Each structure stands twice: as C-alpha cells, then as structure tokens.
Amino acid sequence: AQDWKAATENFRKAAGRGVAVAQHNLALCYEHGWGSEVGVGRDEAAAVKWHRKAASQGYAPAATSLALALGHGRGVDTPDWSEAVTLLRGAADAGHVPAMIHLASCLSSGRGVEAAGLEMNGGDEAGAG
C-alpha cells in the first residue's frame, strides 16, 4: 500500500530545504491530489510553483512537467506554449526522453515554435539525396 501521508510530509520537508527531486514530487502531489489527508489536495497553481522551483535548479523531469502545465494552461491564467517549448528544449538537451517526445510533438504541430525561436527544417536539404 502507498502511504501518501508520510510521503507527502517528507516531500514537503525536503522541498522546503530546496531539494529539487522533492520539489518535483511535491508538485506531482498537488497536481494529482495525492496526500489530501495532510492538506495537499489538488492545486494546479501550487503544482506549477513547485515544478518551477525544481526546474530552475535544472531538474529536467520538473521542467517537462512545468512545460506541459504551461502549454495546456493548467495552474496558470493563460496557456504559454512559447515558454513550454523553451523548457522542453532545455530538458531535451539534458537528455530527458519524455521532453524530447513532447518537443517533437510541438515542433511537428508548430505549437510555441515560432515564439520560442525554433524552426522546423522542411527536409529540403536533409536526406535529399
């Protein structure tokens, strides 16, 4: 059985000390409402806050989660695919495979690409031969 109460309390303590993994895990608790018995109900704005803290330390999974929240407008007033793509690019550059997949989706659909200063190569030069 999963003990979300103990896990959430531990994540909260470590997150408060600046541990990026704990900040990300606490954000996931807020995002999904895990640990509601200790006051961590579903709160998308709090999830964004904690993902942002962890992402600012270079923690790629948090950057990916933050990007998806921003892009889909969860926990923020307005969706922001430009910032989402920038975050995904950084996480992808760090080797985070889920970020690579989401970045590829953004690139293929054009979401946030122009504003983030990224371009898709039309394929005219690559493999034309």
Short mmCIF file of C-alpha atoms in Angstrom, two decimals:
data_model
loop_
_atom_site.label_atom_id
_atom_site.label_comp_id
_atom_site.label_asym_id
_atom_site.label_seq_id
_atom_site.Cartn_x
_atom_site.Cartn_y
_atom_site.Cartn_z
CA ALA A 1 0.00 0.00 0.00
CA GLN A 2 1.12 3.53 -0.69
CA ASP A 3 1.42 5.86 2.29
CA TRP A 4 0.77 9.23 0.67
CA LYS A 5 0.52 10.94 4.05
CA ALA A 6 4.11 10.06 5.02
CA ALA A 7 5.42 10.58 1.50
CA THR A 8 3.80 13.98 1.17
CA GLU A 9 5.07 15.12 4.56
CA ASN A 10 8.60 14.04 3.63
CA PHE A 11 8.40 15.69 0.20
CA ARG A 12 7.19 18.90 1.84
CA LYS A 13 10.08 18.96 4.32
CA ALA A 14 12.76 18.23 1.72
CA ALA A 15 11.17 20.61 -0.81
CA GLY A 16 11.35 23.36 1.78
CA ARG A 17 15.09 22.70 2.06
CA GLY A 18 15.46 23.15 -1.71
CA VAL A 19 15.79 19.52 -2.82
CA ALA A 20 14.75 19.57 -6.49
CA VAL A 21 13.52 15.97 -6.64
CA ALA A 22 11.34 16.55 -3.57
CA GLN A 23 10.03 19.81 -5.04
CA HIS A 24 9.04 17.93 -8.19
CA ASN A 25 7.43 15.12 -6.20
CA LEU A 26 5.52 17.62 -4.06
CA ALA A 27 4.35 19.31 -7.25
CA LEU A 28 3.09 15.94 -8.50
CA CYS A 29 1.19 15.51 -5.23
CA TYR A 30 -0.52 18.87 -5.79
CA GLU A 31 -1.08 18.12 -9.47
CA HIS A 32 -2.85 14.83 -8.78
CA GLY A 33 -4.28 15.49 -5.32
CA TRP A 34 -2.15 12.86 -3.63
CA GLY A 35 -1.79 13.44 0.09
CA SER A 36 -5.07 15.28 0.57
CA GLU A 37 -5.23 13.93 4.13
CA VAL A 38 -2.28 16.19 5.02
CA GLY A 39 -3.55 19.27 3.23
CA VAL A 40 -2.11 18.62 -0.22
CA GLY A 41 -5.26 18.50 -2.26
CA ARG A 42 -5.37 19.04 -5.98
CA ASP A 43 -3.98 22.53 -6.60
CA GLU A 44 -2.61 23.17 -10.07
CA ALA A 45 -1.20 26.61 -9.19
CA ALA A 46 0.79 25.09 -6.31
CA ALA A 47 1.97 22.34 -8.66
CA VAL A 48 3.27 24.95 -11.11
CA LYS A 49 5.02 26.80 -8.27
CA TRP A 50 6.89 23.67 -7.10
CA HIS A 51 7.66 22.42 -10.61
CA ARG A 52 9.12 25.85 -11.38
CA LYS A 53 11.35 25.74 -8.28
CA ALA A 54 12.71 22.31 -9.24
CA ALA A 55 13.05 23.23 -12.93
CA SER A 56 15.02 26.35 -12.01
CA GLN A 57 17.62 24.00 -10.49
CA GLY A 58 17.94 22.15 -13.80
CA TYR A 59 15.80 19.15 -12.86
CA ALA A 60 14.60 18.02 -16.30
CA PRO A 61 11.53 15.99 -15.22
CA ALA A 62 10.20 19.08 -13.43
CA ALA A 63 10.90 21.25 -16.48
CA THR A 64 8.93 18.81 -18.60
CA SER A 65 6.00 18.75 -16.17
CA LEU A 66 6.08 22.54 -15.93
CA ALA A 67 6.14 22.85 -19.71
CA LEU A 68 3.07 20.66 -20.08
CA ALA A 69 1.19 22.59 -17.40
CA LEU A 70 2.06 25.93 -19.00
CA GLY A 71 1.23 24.77 -22.50
CA HIS A 72 -2.14 23.37 -21.51
CA GLY A 73 -2.95 26.29 -19.21
CA ARG A 74 -3.05 24.23 -16.01
CA GLY A 75 -2.31 26.29 -12.91
CA VAL A 76 -1.75 29.48 -14.90
CA ASP A 77 -4.05 32.19 -16.23
CA THR A 78 -3.09 31.80 -19.88
CA PRO A 79 -1.51 28.89 -21.78
CA ASP A 80 2.05 29.67 -22.87
CA TRP A 81 3.41 27.29 -25.49
CA SER A 82 6.41 29.53 -26.13
CA GLU A 83 7.75 29.10 -22.59
CA ALA A 84 6.71 25.46 -22.69
CA VAL A 85 8.81 24.82 -25.80
CA THR A 86 11.78 26.64 -24.27
CA LEU A 87 11.54 24.43 -21.17
CA LEU A 88 11.12 21.29 -23.25
CA ARG A 89 14.14 22.17 -25.35
CA GLY A 90 16.31 22.58 -22.24
CA ALA A 91 15.08 19.32 -20.74
CA ALA A 92 15.54 17.53 -24.07
CA ASP A 93 19.08 18.92 -24.36
CA ALA A 94 19.71 17.45 -20.89
CA GLY A 95 18.75 14.04 -22.24
CA HIS A 96 15.24 13.73 -20.78
CA VAL A 97 13.43 11.44 -23.23
CA PRO A 98 9.85 12.48 -22.34
CA ALA A 99 10.86 16.09 -23.05
CA MET A 100 12.23 15.02 -26.43
CA ILE A 101 8.93 13.37 -27.29
CA HIS A 102 6.85 16.38 -26.23
CA LEU A 103 9.23 18.77 -28.01
CA ALA A 104 8.91 16.73 -31.20
CA SER A 105 5.13 16.98 -30.91
CA CYS A 106 5.36 20.76 -30.52
CA LEU A 107 7.73 21.03 -33.47
CA SER A 108 5.52 18.91 -35.71
CA SER A 109 2.37 20.85 -34.76
CA GLY A 110 4.02 24.28 -34.65
CA ARG A 111 2.88 24.96 -31.07
CA GLY A 112 5.10 27.61 -29.47
CA VAL A 113 7.80 27.08 -32.06
CA GLU A 114 7.98 30.49 -33.72
CA ALA A 115 7.76 32.43 -30.47
CA ALA A 116 10.48 30.24 -28.95
CA GLY A 117 12.77 30.91 -31.91
CA LEU A 118 12.78 27.34 -33.19
CA GLU A 119 12.21 26.26 -36.75
CA MET A 120 11.40 23.02 -38.45
CA ASN A 121 13.64 22.08 -41.33
CA GLY A 122 11.38 21.37 -44.26
CA GLY A 123 13.56 18.46 -45.24
CA ASP A 124 14.73 20.01 -48.49
CA GLU A 125 18.39 19.69 -47.59
CA ALA A 126 18.43 16.77 -45.19
CA GLY A 127 18.17 13.37 -46.76
CA ALA A 128 17.57 14.70 -50.25
CA GLY A 129 19.96 12.60 -51.87
#
